[in-house]
mmCIF file of C-alpha atoms in Angstrom:
data_model
loop_
_atom_site.group_PDB
_atom_site.id
_atom_site.type_symbol
_atom_site.label_atom_id
_atom_site.label_comp_id
_atom_site.label_asym_id
_atom_site.label_seq_id
_atom_site.Cartn_x
_atom_site.Cartn_y
_atom_site.Cartn_z
ATOM 1 C CA UNK A 7 -10.840 -32.768 20.212
ATOM 2 C CA UNK A 8 -10.761 -29.525 18.209
ATOM 3 C CA UNK A 9 -10.383 -26.146 20.549
ATOM 4 C CA UNK A 10 -12.709 -23.524 19.169
ATOM 5 C CA UNK A 11 -10.602 -20.102 18.693
ATOM 6 C CA UNK A 12 -13.971 -18.260 18.702
ATOM 7 C CA UNK A 13 -15.758 -16.179 21.282
ATOM 8 C CA UNK A 14 -18.966 -17.549 22.172
ATOM 9 C CA UNK A 15 -20.977 -15.249 20.292
ATOM 10 C CA UNK A 16 -24.548 -16.800 19.496
ATOM 11 C CA UNK A 17 -25.189 -18.104 22.890
ATOM 12 C CA UNK A 18 -24.065 -14.226 24.583
ATOM 13 C CA UNK A 19 -26.678 -12.683 21.304
ATOM 14 C CA UNK A 20 -29.265 -15.474 22.736
ATOM 15 C CA UNK A 21 -29.684 -13.930 25.789
ATOM 16 C CA UNK A 22 -30.619 -10.876 24.231
ATOM 17 C CA UNK A 23 -33.295 -12.356 22.200
ATOM 18 C CA UNK A 24 -36.967 -11.888 24.061
ATOM 19 C CA UNK A 25 -37.917 -15.384 22.346
ATOM 20 C CA UNK A 26 -34.419 -17.500 21.142
ATOM 21 C CA UNK A 27 -35.886 -19.968 18.623
ATOM 22 C CA UNK A 28 -36.283 -16.613 16.225
ATOM 23 C CA UNK A 29 -32.623 -16.975 15.707
ATOM 24 C CA UNK A 30 -33.012 -20.233 13.867
ATOM 25 C CA UNK A 31 -33.305 -19.745 10.178
ATOM 26 C CA UNK A 32 -33.273 -16.196 8.926
ATOM 27 C CA UNK A 33 -32.297 -16.122 5.312
ATOM 28 C CA UNK A 34 -28.859 -15.210 4.382
ATOM 29 C CA UNK A 35 -28.825 -12.144 1.127
ATOM 30 C CA UNK A 36 -25.828 -10.464 -0.016
ATOM 31 C CA UNK A 37 -23.683 -8.380 1.770
ATOM 32 C CA UNK A 38 -24.374 -5.295 -0.181
ATOM 33 C CA UNK A 39 -28.057 -5.609 0.198
ATOM 34 C CA UNK A 40 -29.721 -4.096 2.992
ATOM 35 C CA UNK A 41 -33.531 -5.370 4.109
ATOM 36 C CA UNK A 42 -33.741 -6.399 1.015
ATOM 37 C CA UNK A 43 -32.662 -3.397 -1.327
ATOM 38 C CA UNK A 44 -30.018 -3.739 -2.722
ATOM 39 C CA UNK A 45 -27.661 -1.333 -1.290
ATOM 40 C CA UNK A 46 -25.206 1.950 -3.021
ATOM 41 C CA UNK A 47 -21.205 0.893 -3.343
ATOM 42 C CA UNK A 48 -19.472 4.150 -2.962
ATOM 43 C CA UNK A 49 -15.500 4.267 -3.867
ATOM 44 C CA UNK A 50 -14.325 6.266 -0.882
ATOM 45 C CA UNK A 51 -12.408 10.040 -2.002
ATOM 46 C CA UNK A 52 -8.614 8.454 -3.418
ATOM 47 C CA UNK A 53 -5.671 10.669 -2.150
ATOM 48 C CA UNK A 54 -2.344 10.208 -3.831
ATOM 49 C CA UNK A 55 0.257 10.751 -0.767
ATOM 50 C CA UNK A 56 3.351 10.504 -3.377
ATOM 51 C CA UNK A 57 2.306 14.533 -4.751
ATOM 52 C CA UNK A 58 3.104 15.280 -1.236
ATOM 53 C CA UNK A 59 6.653 15.181 -2.105
ATOM 54 C CA UNK A 60 6.513 16.917 -5.714
ATOM 55 C CA UNK A 61 8.633 19.712 -6.341
ATOM 56 C CA UNK A 62 6.120 21.302 -8.081
ATOM 57 C CA UNK A 63 4.355 23.004 -5.053
ATOM 58 C CA UNK A 64 0.661 22.992 -7.177
ATOM 59 C CA UNK A 65 0.993 19.680 -7.508
ATOM 60 C CA UNK A 66 1.625 19.203 -3.407
ATOM 61 C CA UNK A 67 -1.181 22.037 -3.023
ATOM 62 C CA UNK A 68 -3.254 19.794 -4.390
ATOM 63 C CA UNK A 69 -3.108 17.088 -2.916
ATOM 64 C CA UNK A 70 -3.488 18.754 0.542
ATOM 65 C CA UNK A 71 -7.121 20.425 -0.525
ATOM 66 C CA UNK A 72 -7.940 17.356 -2.535
ATOM 67 C CA UNK A 73 -7.235 15.538 0.841
ATOM 68 C CA UNK A 74 -8.987 18.531 3.012
ATOM 69 C CA UNK A 75 -12.172 18.703 0.284
ATOM 70 C CA UNK A 76 -13.075 14.609 1.373
ATOM 71 C CA UNK A 77 -12.654 15.702 5.090
ATOM 72 C CA UNK A 78 -15.415 17.829 4.915
ATOM 73 C CA UNK A 79 -17.055 16.336 2.346
ATOM 74 C CA UNK A 80 -17.143 12.975 3.127
ATOM 75 C CA UNK A 81 -15.663 12.384 6.361
ATOM 76 C CA UNK A 82 -13.834 9.556 5.324
ATOM 77 C CA UNK A 83 -10.955 9.492 1.947
ATOM 78 C CA UNK A 84 -8.393 6.683 1.037
ATOM 79 C CA UNK A 85 -4.772 7.073 0.678
ATOM 80 C CA UNK A 86 -1.888 5.184 -2.151
ATOM 81 C CA UNK A 87 1.658 5.470 -1.782
ATOM 82 C CA UNK A 88 1.479 5.780 1.979
ATOM 83 C CA UNK A 89 4.690 4.346 2.677
ATOM 84 C CA UNK A 90 3.624 1.562 4.768
ATOM 85 C CA UNK A 91 5.098 -1.193 2.604
ATOM 86 C CA UNK A 92 2.987 -4.196 1.205
ATOM 87 C CA UNK A 93 5.760 -6.853 2.805
ATOM 88 C CA UNK A 94 4.955 -5.299 6.261
ATOM 89 C CA UNK A 95 1.175 -4.904 5.532
ATOM 90 C CA UNK A 96 1.275 -8.737 4.590
ATOM 91 C CA UNK A 97 3.416 -9.482 7.840
ATOM 92 C CA UNK A 98 1.033 -7.834 9.771
ATOM 93 C CA UNK A 99 -1.866 -9.633 8.268
ATOM 94 C CA UNK A 100 -0.819 -13.082 9.090
ATOM 95 C CA UNK A 101 0.421 -12.128 12.340
ATOM 96 C CA UNK A 102 -3.075 -11.155 13.297
ATOM 97 C CA UNK A 103 -4.513 -14.142 12.040
ATOM 98 C CA UNK A 104 -2.161 -16.753 14.130
ATOM 99 C CA UNK A 105 -3.203 -14.410 17.538
ATOM 100 C CA UNK A 106 -6.582 -14.414 16.537
ATOM 101 C CA UNK A 107 -6.720 -18.638 16.172
ATOM 102 C CA UNK A 108 -5.338 -19.196 19.505
ATOM 103 C CA UNK A 109 -7.543 -20.768 21.330
ATOM 104 C CA UNK A 110 -10.414 -18.469 23.342
ATOM 105 C CA UNK A 111 -10.065 -19.594 26.431
ATOM 106 C CA UNK A 112 -6.505 -18.797 26.116
ATOM 107 C CA UNK A 113 -7.276 -15.016 24.213
ATOM 108 C CA UNK A 114 -9.666 -14.545 27.055
ATOM 109 C CA UNK A 115 -7.994 -15.517 30.277
ATOM 110 C CA UNK A 116 -3.737 -15.465 29.917
ATOM 111 C CA UNK A 117 -3.470 -11.444 29.498
ATOM 112 C CA UNK A 118 -2.189 -11.323 25.664
ATOM 113 C CA UNK A 119 -1.541 -7.523 24.654
ATOM 114 C CA UNK A 120 -1.816 -6.112 28.331
ATOM 115 C CA UNK A 121 -5.218 -7.823 29.130
ATOM 116 C CA UNK A 122 -6.657 -6.194 26.104
ATOM 117 C CA UNK A 123 -9.374 -8.733 24.678
ATOM 118 C CA UNK A 124 -12.519 -7.711 24.492
ATOM 119 C CA UNK A 125 -15.324 -9.383 22.182
ATOM 120 C CA UNK A 126 -19.120 -9.103 21.621
ATOM 121 C CA UNK A 127 -20.306 -6.063 23.791
ATOM 122 C CA UNK A 128 -20.909 -6.726 27.531
ATOM 123 C CA UNK A 129 -23.129 -3.438 27.512
ATOM 124 C CA UNK A 130 -25.679 -4.493 24.651
ATOM 125 C CA UNK A 131 -29.498 -4.386 26.181
ATOM 126 C CA UNK A 132 -30.959 -5.264 22.547
ATOM 127 C CA UNK A 133 -30.104 -7.447 19.703
ATOM 128 C CA UNK A 134 -29.335 -4.115 17.652
ATOM 129 C CA UNK A 135 -26.182 -2.843 20.069
ATOM 130 C CA UNK A 136 -24.178 -6.337 19.768
ATOM 131 C CA UNK A 137 -21.167 -6.303 17.642
ATOM 132 C CA UNK A 138 -20.135 -9.745 15.941
ATOM 133 C CA UNK A 139 -16.524 -9.120 16.946
ATOM 134 C CA UNK A 140 -13.354 -9.571 18.483
ATOM 135 C CA UNK A 141 -10.428 -7.469 18.892
ATOM 136 C CA UNK A 142 -7.591 -6.363 20.682
ATOM 137 C CA UNK A 143 -7.577 -2.888 22.372
ATOM 138 C CA UNK A 144 -3.184 -2.132 22.104
ATOM 139 C CA UNK A 145 -1.962 1.069 23.680
ATOM 140 C CA UNK A 146 1.267 2.230 22.140
ATOM 141 C CA UNK A 147 2.973 2.429 25.342
ATOM 142 C CA UNK A 148 2.645 -1.339 25.902
ATOM 143 C CA UNK A 149 3.617 -2.406 21.747
ATOM 144 C CA UNK A 150 7.479 -3.107 22.767
ATOM 145 C CA UNK A 151 6.196 -4.374 25.712
ATOM 146 C CA UNK A 152 7.875 -7.998 25.440
ATOM 147 C CA UNK A 153 5.821 -9.700 28.598
ATOM 148 C CA UNK A 154 2.519 -8.938 26.532
ATOM 149 C CA UNK A 155 2.994 -11.040 24.243
ATOM 150 C CA UNK A 156 4.000 -14.378 25.386
ATOM 151 C CA UNK A 157 4.541 -17.108 23.405
ATOM 152 C CA UNK A 158 3.882 -14.714 20.049
ATOM 153 C CA UNK A 159 8.060 -13.415 19.411
ATOM 154 C CA UNK A 160 7.424 -12.192 16.361
ATOM 155 C CA UNK A 161 4.209 -10.427 16.509
ATOM 156 C CA UNK A 162 5.812 -8.239 18.667
ATOM 157 C CA UNK A 163 8.752 -7.375 16.478
ATOM 158 C CA UNK A 164 5.906 -6.785 13.351
ATOM 159 C CA UNK A 165 3.443 -4.658 15.656
ATOM 160 C CA UNK A 166 6.544 -2.573 16.912
ATOM 161 C CA UNK A 167 7.305 -1.644 13.410
ATOM 162 C CA UNK A 168 3.754 -1.151 11.934
ATOM 163 C CA UNK A 169 2.757 1.134 14.962
ATOM 164 C CA UNK A 170 5.623 2.869 14.298
ATOM 165 C CA UNK A 171 4.769 3.425 9.689
ATOM 166 C CA UNK A 172 0.852 4.354 11.536
ATOM 167 C CA UNK A 173 1.879 6.732 13.603
ATOM 168 C CA UNK A 174 4.558 8.710 11.247
ATOM 169 C CA UNK A 175 1.883 8.485 8.866
ATOM 170 C CA UNK A 176 -1.195 9.627 11.021
ATOM 171 C CA UNK A 177 0.748 12.624 12.144
ATOM 172 C CA UNK A 178 1.536 13.635 8.669
ATOM 173 C CA UNK A 179 -2.007 13.969 7.635
ATOM 174 C CA UNK A 180 -3.104 15.534 11.197
ATOM 175 C CA UNK A 181 -0.475 18.453 9.956
ATOM 176 C CA UNK A 182 -1.375 18.832 6.698
ATOM 177 C CA UNK A 183 -5.204 19.553 7.990
ATOM 178 C CA UNK A 184 -4.599 21.424 10.954
ATOM 179 C CA UNK A 185 -2.138 23.815 8.042
ATOM 180 C CA UNK A 186 -5.288 23.773 6.128
ATOM 181 C CA UNK A 187 -7.576 25.999 8.318
ATOM 182 C CA UNK A 188 -4.535 28.253 8.959
ATOM 183 C CA UNK A 189 -2.821 25.981 11.879
ATOM 184 C CA UNK A 190 -0.025 25.304 12.612
ATOM 185 C CA UNK A 191 0.480 21.633 11.701
ATOM 186 C CA UNK A 192 2.504 20.966 15.304
ATOM 187 C CA UNK A 193 -0.347 22.029 17.279
ATOM 188 C CA UNK A 194 -1.598 18.171 17.354
ATOM 189 C CA UNK A 195 1.681 16.394 17.837
ATOM 190 C CA UNK A 196 2.353 18.026 21.041
ATOM 191 C CA UNK A 197 -1.460 16.486 22.456
ATOM 192 C CA UNK A 198 -0.589 13.908 21.053
ATOM 193 C CA UNK A 199 1.133 10.824 22.826
ATOM 194 C CA UNK A 200 1.363 6.908 23.159
ATOM 195 C CA UNK A 201 0.084 6.691 26.082
ATOM 196 C CA UNK A 202 -3.112 7.068 24.535
ATOM 197 C CA UNK A 203 -3.156 6.241 21.372
ATOM 198 C CA UNK A 204 -3.909 2.544 20.509
ATOM 199 C CA UNK A 205 -3.677 0.419 17.445
ATOM 200 C CA UNK A 206 -6.565 -2.214 17.126
ATOM 201 C CA UNK A 207 -6.982 -5.353 15.976
ATOM 202 C CA UNK A 208 -10.227 -6.618 14.202
ATOM 203 C CA UNK A 209 -11.571 -10.600 13.425
ATOM 204 C CA UNK A 210 -14.825 -10.393 12.377
ATOM 205 C CA UNK A 211 -15.959 -14.017 13.022
ATOM 206 C CA UNK A 212 -18.411 -15.334 10.010
ATOM 207 C CA UNK A 213 -22.093 -14.851 11.417
ATOM 208 C CA UNK A 214 -24.836 -17.877 10.419
ATOM 209 C CA UNK A 215 -27.067 -16.052 12.105
ATOM 210 C CA UNK A 216 -28.922 -12.935 9.751
ATOM 211 C CA UNK A 217 -27.322 -10.262 7.264
ATOM 212 C CA UNK A 218 -28.598 -7.896 9.428
ATOM 213 C CA UNK A 219 -26.493 -8.056 12.019
ATOM 214 C CA UNK A 220 -23.857 -6.064 13.398
ATOM 215 C CA UNK A 221 -19.779 -6.503 12.933
ATOM 216 C CA UNK A 222 -19.289 -3.444 14.776
ATOM 217 C CA UNK A 223 -22.346 -1.166 15.243
ATOM 218 C CA UNK A 224 -22.926 2.547 13.547
ATOM 219 C CA UNK A 225 -20.999 4.855 15.769
ATOM 220 C CA UNK A 226 -18.114 7.894 15.350
ATOM 221 C CA UNK A 227 -14.831 7.505 16.784
ATOM 222 C CA UNK A 228 -13.316 9.288 19.650
ATOM 223 C CA UNK A 229 -10.692 10.739 18.181
ATOM 224 C CA UNK A 230 -8.453 12.622 16.348
ATOM 225 C CA UNK A 231 -8.151 10.860 12.822
ATOM 226 C CA UNK A 232 -8.521 6.885 12.009
ATOM 227 C CA UNK A 233 -6.368 4.468 9.543
ATOM 228 C CA UNK A 234 -7.410 1.651 8.691
ATOM 229 C CA UNK A 235 -5.896 -1.655 7.307
ATOM 230 C CA UNK A 236 -8.457 -4.449 6.432
ATOM 231 C CA UNK A 237 -8.520 -7.103 4.495
ATOM 232 C CA UNK A 238 -10.503 -7.502 0.710
ATOM 233 C CA UNK A 239 -13.705 -9.088 1.830
ATOM 234 C CA UNK A 240 -15.764 -5.734 2.953
ATOM 235 C CA UNK A 241 -18.806 -4.905 5.214
ATOM 236 C CA UNK A 242 -17.404 -1.151 5.660
ATOM 237 C CA UNK A 243 -20.167 1.170 5.915
ATOM 238 C CA UNK A 244 -20.533 4.838 6.339
ATOM 239 C CA UNK A 245 -23.266 7.165 6.501
ATOM 240 C CA UNK A 246 -23.179 9.467 3.157
ATOM 241 C CA UNK A 247 -26.077 11.856 2.274
ATOM 242 C CA UNK A 248 -28.413 10.734 5.137
ATOM 243 C CA UNK A 249 -28.055 7.230 3.652
ATOM 244 C CA UNK A 250 -25.711 4.214 4.774
ATOM 245 C CA UNK A 251 -23.477 3.376 1.760
ATOM 246 C CA UNK A 252 -20.836 0.608 1.565
ATOM 247 C CA UNK A 253 -17.204 1.109 0.970
ATOM 248 C CA UNK A 254 -15.402 -0.701 -2.188
ATOM 249 C CA UNK A 255 -12.745 -2.302 -0.846
ATOM 250 C CA UNK A 256 -9.231 -1.014 -2.194
ATOM 251 C CA UNK A 257 -6.044 -3.788 -1.552
ATOM 252 C CA UNK A 258 -3.874 -0.887 -2.688
ATOM 253 C CA UNK A 259 -4.480 1.794 -0.066
ATOM 254 C CA UNK A 260 -5.494 2.366 3.690
ATOM 255 C CA UNK A 261 -8.810 3.989 4.641
ATOM 256 C CA UNK A 262 -8.742 7.330 7.119
ATOM 257 C CA UNK A 263 -11.444 8.515 8.783
ATOM 258 C CA UNK A 264 -12.052 12.047 10.716
ATOM 259 C CA UNK A 265 -12.672 11.413 15.029
ATOM 260 C CA UNK A 266 -15.026 13.655 17.057
ATOM 261 C CA UNK A 267 -12.407 15.879 18.223
ATOM 262 C CA UNK A 268 -10.630 16.941 14.714
ATOM 263 C CA UNK A 269 -14.380 18.244 14.270
ATOM 264 C CA UNK A 270 -14.019 20.114 17.689
ATOM 265 C CA UNK A 271 -10.841 21.464 16.640
ATOM 266 C CA UNK A 272 -12.570 22.255 13.349
ATOM 267 C CA UNK A 273 -15.152 23.909 14.378
ATOM 268 C CA UNK A 274 -17.363 21.608 12.045
ATOM 269 C CA UNK A 275 -14.840 22.617 9.256
ATOM 270 C CA UNK A 276 -13.647 18.318 9.201
ATOM 271 C CA UNK A 277 -16.816 15.765 9.902
ATOM 272 C CA UNK A 278 -16.990 12.979 12.313
ATOM 273 C CA UNK A 279 -18.855 10.746 10.108
ATOM 274 C CA UNK A 280 -20.691 7.456 11.726
ATOM 275 C CA UNK A 281 -19.643 4.186 10.134
ATOM 276 C CA UNK A 282 -20.443 0.770 11.441
ATOM 277 C CA UNK A 283 -19.429 -3.408 9.945
ATOM 278 C CA UNK A 284 -21.926 -5.655 8.527
ATOM 279 C CA UNK A 285 -20.958 -8.906 9.405
ATOM 280 C CA UNK A 286 -20.322 -11.623 6.975
ATOM 281 C CA UNK A 287 -22.338 -15.126 6.624
ATOM 282 C CA UNK A 288 -19.759 -16.575 4.445
ATOM 283 C CA UNK A 289 -15.847 -14.527 5.174
ATOM 284 C CA UNK A 290 -14.187 -14.016 8.240
ATOM 285 C CA UNK A 291 -13.011 -10.444 8.494
ATOM 286 C CA UNK A 292 -10.076 -8.971 9.312
ATOM 287 C CA UNK A 293 -8.905 -5.144 10.130
ATOM 288 C CA UNK A 294 -6.298 -3.045 12.026
ATOM 289 C CA UNK A 295 -7.060 0.223 13.291
ATOM 290 C CA UNK A 296 -4.395 3.107 14.342
ATOM 291 C CA UNK A 297 -5.808 5.800 17.056
ATOM 292 C CA UNK A 298 -4.764 8.957 16.942
ATOM 293 C CA UNK A 299 -5.581 10.497 20.352
ATOM 294 C CA UNK A 300 -4.550 13.228 22.918
ATOM 295 C CA UNK A 301 -3.274 12.736 26.449
ATOM 296 C CA UNK A 302 -6.529 13.023 28.813
ATOM 297 C CA UNK A 303 -5.819 16.275 30.238
ATOM 298 C CA UNK A 304 -5.625 17.398 26.868
ATOM 299 C CA UNK A 305 -7.604 21.574 26.130
ATOM 300 C CA UNK A 306 -9.630 20.601 23.401
ATOM 301 C CA UNK A 307 -10.769 23.374 21.588
ATOM 302 C CA UNK A 308 -11.920 24.621 18.362
ATOM 303 C CA UNK A 309 -9.465 26.630 17.008
ATOM 304 C CA UNK A 310 -11.620 29.279 15.549
ATOM 305 C CA UNK A 311 -14.851 31.846 16.700
ATOM 306 C CA UNK A 312 -16.733 32.022 17.119
ATOM 307 C CA UNK A 313 -16.773 28.581 18.078
ATOM 308 C CA UNK A 314 -19.627 25.561 18.205
ATOM 309 C CA UNK A 315 -18.116 23.609 21.508
ATOM 310 C CA UNK A 316 -17.004 25.260 24.716
ATOM 311 C CA UNK A 317 -12.931 23.603 25.389
ATOM 312 C CA UNK A 318 -13.461 20.303 27.529
ATOM 313 C CA UNK A 319 -10.962 17.687 28.184
ATOM 314 C CA UNK A 320 -10.138 14.252 26.307
ATOM 315 C CA UNK A 321 -10.857 12.847 30.060
ATOM 316 C CA UNK A 322 -13.988 15.070 30.124
ATOM 317 C CA UNK A 323 -15.099 13.575 26.841
ATOM 318 C CA UNK A 324 -14.361 10.001 27.490
ATOM 319 C CA UNK A 325 -16.258 10.134 30.922
ATOM 320 C CA UNK A 326 -19.643 11.400 29.258
ATOM 321 C CA UNK A 327 -18.663 8.978 26.330
ATOM 322 C CA UNK A 328 -18.654 6.013 28.691
ATOM 323 C CA UNK A 329 -22.122 7.451 30.386
ATOM 324 C CA UNK A 330 -23.818 7.830 26.971
ATOM 325 C CA UNK A 331 -23.031 4.420 26.461
ATOM 326 C CA UNK A 332 -24.096 3.121 29.334
ATOM 327 C CA UNK A 333 -27.180 4.807 29.035
ATOM 328 C CA UNK A 334 -28.293 4.235 25.809
ATOM 329 C CA UNK A 335 -26.201 1.393 24.713
ATOM 330 C CA UNK A 336 -24.525 2.986 21.761
ATOM 331 C CA UNK A 337 -22.257 5.892 20.769
ATOM 332 C CA UNK A 338 -22.457 8.643 17.614
ATOM 333 C CA UNK A 339 -20.911 11.962 17.583
ATOM 334 C CA UNK A 340 -20.017 14.306 20.488
ATOM 335 C CA UNK A 341 -21.566 14.524 23.694
ATOM 336 C CA UNK A 342 -24.629 17.443 22.937
ATOM 337 C CA UNK A 343 -23.309 18.822 26.663
ATOM 338 C CA UNK A 344 -20.032 20.716 24.549
ATOM 339 C CA UNK A 345 -22.259 22.444 22.388
ATOM 340 C CA UNK A 346 -21.933 26.215 23.674
ATOM 341 C CA UNK A 347 -25.344 26.725 23.985
ATOM 342 C CA UNK A 348 -25.881 23.936 26.152
ATOM 343 C CA UNK A 349 -22.818 24.642 28.460
ATOM 344 C CA UNK A 350 -23.056 26.247 31.735
ATOM 345 C CA UNK A 351 -20.893 29.527 31.385
#
């Protein structure tokens, strides 16, 4: 008997349809089309981090300036020569694939990786709120905890090394972005710790339903910044100039995007941009994301005045985001209550 590793996504998606027979045989089309229209494919701004180690001050400044410009104009960029070895990235992908091939029932019930397994969208009330994916969302404090891994002992060793490398890179990028705003580069180091930073291991199974299915619904990230290691299948799209554009995968690069907290802290200099993942009808997709987050009691305030946002804690922000998701089924951007004009002063 064949044991299925896939979660029952079709079954749960059907429950969201008023007429389940509508799911029958929709015509699939190229992954870079949307509503029958060929979608623009973009190459994200490419930052070579080797310039940051140059003995030439002008070269170092140029690399930092390019990164900050991309954060302001795109909210996304990609980095090469980032210091994380190709061998470590290959090991991480191999271990990730082995983990997700575990039978679904075991993933869902055995408490792997701090009992962090999730699939689909439990809060979805309609098809457009449903994500065709499964994931493990692990706090950094649990990465090295041997009790979280069961028989996946080699996964623990690789994830520990991978998380440390991603954390180092994230803090380097955050320092550069902070210094560009004439702030001390270590300010974010002081409030971001392992208790609230996460690794998220994603798998997007083959979707037999429709090319319009979300692998991950449109959203912005609830952190300072995110670093993404993805395969070459594609599917990531972002909002640019009020339209969706598909991101062309680069096998040598990691993708970085600005989160809501950096937008608020930078007083809207850096942009937290809406993005999504589209499901694929022929190939499964893998990615790993690192989220740089502050401690829950950290006070987030804009680094310049006058400020667009009032001060708030990460815990307050998270609670409001969770409430928004319950009420609307999705989360995009900073909650309006954080804007100064709507705050109770």
